[in-house]
XYZ file of C-alpha atoms in Angstrom:
241
model
C 7.061 -20.628 10.997
C 6.250 -19.213 7.849
C 3.949 -15.957 7.057
C 3.680 -14.531 10.380
C 1.865 -11.182 9.978
C 3.451 -11.083 6.500
C 2.310 -12.355 3.170
C 5.378 -11.267 0.807
C 9.023 -10.164 0.960
C 10.861 -7.963 -1.509
C 14.703 -8.568 -1.306
C 17.611 -7.023 -3.387
C 21.250 -6.361 -2.866
C 22.335 -2.607 -3.344
C 24.173 -2.746 -6.555
C 27.203 -0.306 -4.947
C 27.478 -1.900 -1.600
C 26.326 -5.386 -1.569
C 24.366 -4.873 1.442
C 20.945 -7.007 1.586
C 17.859 -4.991 1.606
C 14.447 -6.596 2.738
C 10.793 -5.455 2.913
C 7.871 -7.195 4.227
C 4.391 -6.636 2.709
C 1.442 -7.298 4.803
C -2.152 -8.222 3.587
C -3.408 -5.223 2.068
C -0.169 -3.058 1.629
C 0.735 -0.630 -1.035
C 4.342 0.080 -1.876
C 5.606 2.840 -4.250
C 9.183 2.211 -5.442
C 11.205 5.083 -6.940
C 14.303 7.340 -6.343
C 12.106 9.878 -4.566
C 12.693 9.539 -0.753
C 8.794 9.886 -0.675
C 8.391 6.217 -1.645
C 7.638 3.314 0.601
C 10.729 1.450 -1.094
C 13.476 4.187 -1.795
C 16.022 3.193 -4.193
C 18.722 6.194 -5.039
C 19.847 4.803 -8.346
C 20.134 7.273 -11.199
C 18.337 5.115 -13.685
C 15.199 4.461 -11.704
C 12.496 7.051 -12.055
C 11.531 9.179 -9.038
C 8.066 7.454 -9.367
C 8.865 3.967 -10.824
C 6.255 1.622 -10.218
C 3.622 0.509 -7.379
C 2.813 -2.781 -6.015
C -0.757 -3.222 -4.920
C -2.961 -5.605 -3.040
C -5.877 -6.736 -5.417
C -7.973 -9.636 -4.642
C -5.487 -11.606 -2.690
C -2.486 -11.358 -5.145
C 0.043 -8.335 -5.197
C 0.122 -6.640 -8.449
C 2.879 -4.259 -10.101
C 2.487 -1.650 -12.281
C 4.623 0.339 -14.144
C 4.350 4.383 -13.628
C 5.230 5.291 -16.690
C 9.097 5.027 -16.018
C 11.990 6.287 -18.219
C 13.669 2.858 -18.543
C 10.884 0.529 -18.000
C 9.847 -2.189 -15.298
C 10.917 -5.704 -16.101
C 9.130 -8.783 -14.883
C 11.560 -12.024 -15.357
C 13.358 -9.913 -18.027
C 10.278 -9.362 -19.880
C 9.014 -5.460 -19.691
C 5.251 -5.136 -18.392
C 3.115 -2.662 -20.160
C 0.139 -3.467 -17.953
C -0.510 -4.291 -14.319
C 1.333 -7.850 -13.511
C 0.316 -10.299 -10.688
C 3.590 -11.239 -8.794
C 4.208 -14.939 -7.877
C 6.992 -16.026 -5.763
C 10.262 -16.152 -7.252
C 9.541 -13.500 -9.691
C 12.379 -11.100 -10.396
C 11.532 -7.455 -10.660
C 14.012 -5.179 -12.294
C 13.847 -1.501 -12.411
C 17.148 -1.372 -14.679
C 19.179 -1.832 -11.458
C 19.186 -3.531 -8.863
C 16.898 -6.692 -9.496
C 14.255 -7.397 -6.734
C 13.157 -10.770 -6.057
C 9.457 -11.268 -4.611
C 8.738 -13.799 -2.550
C 5.402 -15.265 -1.115
C 6.776 -16.711 2.379
C 7.967 -14.791 5.444
C 9.794 -16.538 8.232
C 9.537 -15.144 11.956
C 13.298 -14.052 11.793
C 12.703 -12.100 8.605
C 9.641 -10.691 10.119
C 11.613 -10.012 13.285
C 14.404 -8.489 11.444
C 12.127 -5.922 9.320
C 10.524 -4.824 12.341
C 13.598 -3.788 13.881
C 14.611 -1.818 10.641
C 11.587 -0.475 10.181
C 10.804 -1.760 6.900
C 7.320 -3.710 7.289
C 4.783 -2.042 4.942
C 1.156 -2.469 6.379
C -2.157 -1.702 4.899
C -3.271 1.947 5.037
C -6.549 2.687 6.931
C -8.844 5.242 5.593
C -8.769 8.432 7.644
C -10.044 11.306 5.658
C -6.810 12.333 4.570
C -4.899 11.465 1.276
C -2.626 12.627 -1.387
C -2.054 12.630 -4.919
C 1.604 11.645 -6.540
C 2.197 12.560 -10.103
C 4.154 9.954 -11.506
C 5.349 11.257 -15.130
C 5.581 14.251 -17.105
C 6.998 17.814 -16.185
C 5.422 17.404 -12.621
C 7.009 13.808 -11.890
C 7.162 13.329 -8.048
C 5.094 16.124 -7.070
C 3.168 15.276 -3.928
C -0.397 16.946 -3.380
C -1.783 16.442 -0.178
C -5.621 16.266 -0.036
C -6.812 18.922 2.626
C -10.159 19.847 1.270
C -13.221 17.638 1.040
C -13.401 18.516 -2.204
C -11.081 19.376 -4.785
C -11.149 19.877 -8.805
C -8.571 18.686 -11.106
C -7.891 20.630 -14.622
C -5.249 21.790 -17.309
C -2.960 24.460 -16.026
C -4.108 27.715 -17.700
C -3.701 31.489 -16.917
C -7.297 31.496 -15.613
C -7.666 28.417 -13.953
C -9.823 28.182 -10.938
C -9.383 24.680 -9.918
C -7.441 23.300 -6.904
C -5.021 21.120 -8.857
C -3.551 21.982 -12.283
C -1.912 19.661 -14.506
C 0.683 20.536 -17.155
C -0.675 18.181 -19.571
C -2.655 19.473 -22.702
C -4.632 16.282 -23.078
C -6.258 17.350 -19.625
C -9.525 19.102 -20.204
C -10.399 22.338 -18.312
C -11.660 21.153 -15.713
C -11.283 17.503 -16.194
C -12.288 15.680 -12.632
C -13.363 16.111 -9.233
C -12.477 14.229 -5.981
C -14.769 14.330 -2.911
C -14.475 12.864 0.214
C -17.353 11.543 2.439
C -17.096 9.667 5.704
C -13.449 9.180 5.420
C -13.836 7.563 1.953
C -12.467 9.464 -1.304
C -14.611 9.144 -4.547
C -13.620 10.431 -7.973
C -15.832 12.091 -10.597
C -15.349 12.680 -14.465
C -16.564 15.993 -15.439
C -17.163 15.174 -19.072
C -13.535 15.429 -20.135
C -12.467 14.997 -23.545
C -10.331 12.073 -22.994
C -11.869 10.659 -19.856
C -10.603 9.651 -16.419
C -9.630 6.021 -15.598
C -8.662 4.417 -12.378
C -6.588 1.397 -13.034
C -7.607 1.311 -16.719
C -11.299 1.521 -16.149
C -13.355 4.478 -17.187
C -14.647 6.688 -14.369
C -18.243 8.226 -15.166
C -19.774 11.217 -13.516
C -21.457 8.805 -11.197
C -18.007 8.468 -9.666
C -15.778 5.786 -8.304
C -14.422 5.139 -5.021
C -10.726 5.376 -4.416
C -8.509 2.785 -2.446
C -5.184 3.340 -1.283
C -2.480 2.731 -4.338
C -5.070 3.414 -7.170
C -3.443 4.633 -10.439
C -5.474 7.643 -12.029
C -4.977 8.593 -15.321
C -5.925 11.938 -16.907
C -4.891 12.677 -20.229
C -1.398 11.390 -20.446
C -0.511 12.069 -16.489
C -0.626 9.070 -14.300
C -1.239 9.862 -10.570
C -1.130 7.468 -7.753
C -3.851 7.875 -4.957
C -2.590 7.325 -1.591
C -5.074 7.041 1.426
C -3.139 9.199 3.570
C -0.527 11.691 3.223
C 2.823 10.056 1.867
C 5.515 10.916 4.537
C 9.474 10.481 3.676
C 10.980 8.696 6.594
C 14.476 7.727 7.021
C 13.719 4.799 9.152
C 11.494 3.110 6.371
C 13.259 4.258 3.266
C 17.060 3.886 3.895
C 17.648 1.277 6.479
C 19.572 -1.771 5.715
C 19.955 -5.166 6.665
C 23.170 -6.983 7.034
């Protein structure tokens, strides 16, 4: 049986050990990929950035976006510079290893992933959230959203906003995030260089956020997670023989 509670599969062999790794993506799933153990898919390889790429489920298709990585993200040996929809058989390369994307999942593969804890499911909104900085001097920093409203701005000596970014292209302040009825909305605060979500400009009227959305303020890229990211040995380091 194919596609039993799973829409897609990511598989690769560890370049050092040759051991097969498999992750199953369910409908609506978001998967961050990188060297940091806080990622959904943890690849401890020195050429992989701490926060390298993210795969999101958009309008029925899984889309991969590079997160300003040092060595780039390649699909079928072509470097991507904007969100790229994945099709079965596509080869994703983050320097090394090469990850194969498949649009079919068998019952055996699903059962094996369940046993190893490598099934990635959709995140439901629950009021909590976090921001993961994916580039620049704060790369890899995970900022939990513990208040109902937070402001984001440039790091200065007299900054009174809750999140300070070490980016001279960020305004003082730049944007605010507000949680209402367990859903986060981002608002631009008249910043000089604008606030963008998935490359779309955000106005002062605001834009709702979904798990895996990519926020840009100045030159800083930030991944929004609908719940606080938790590093787990059972989901970030298991292997499949």
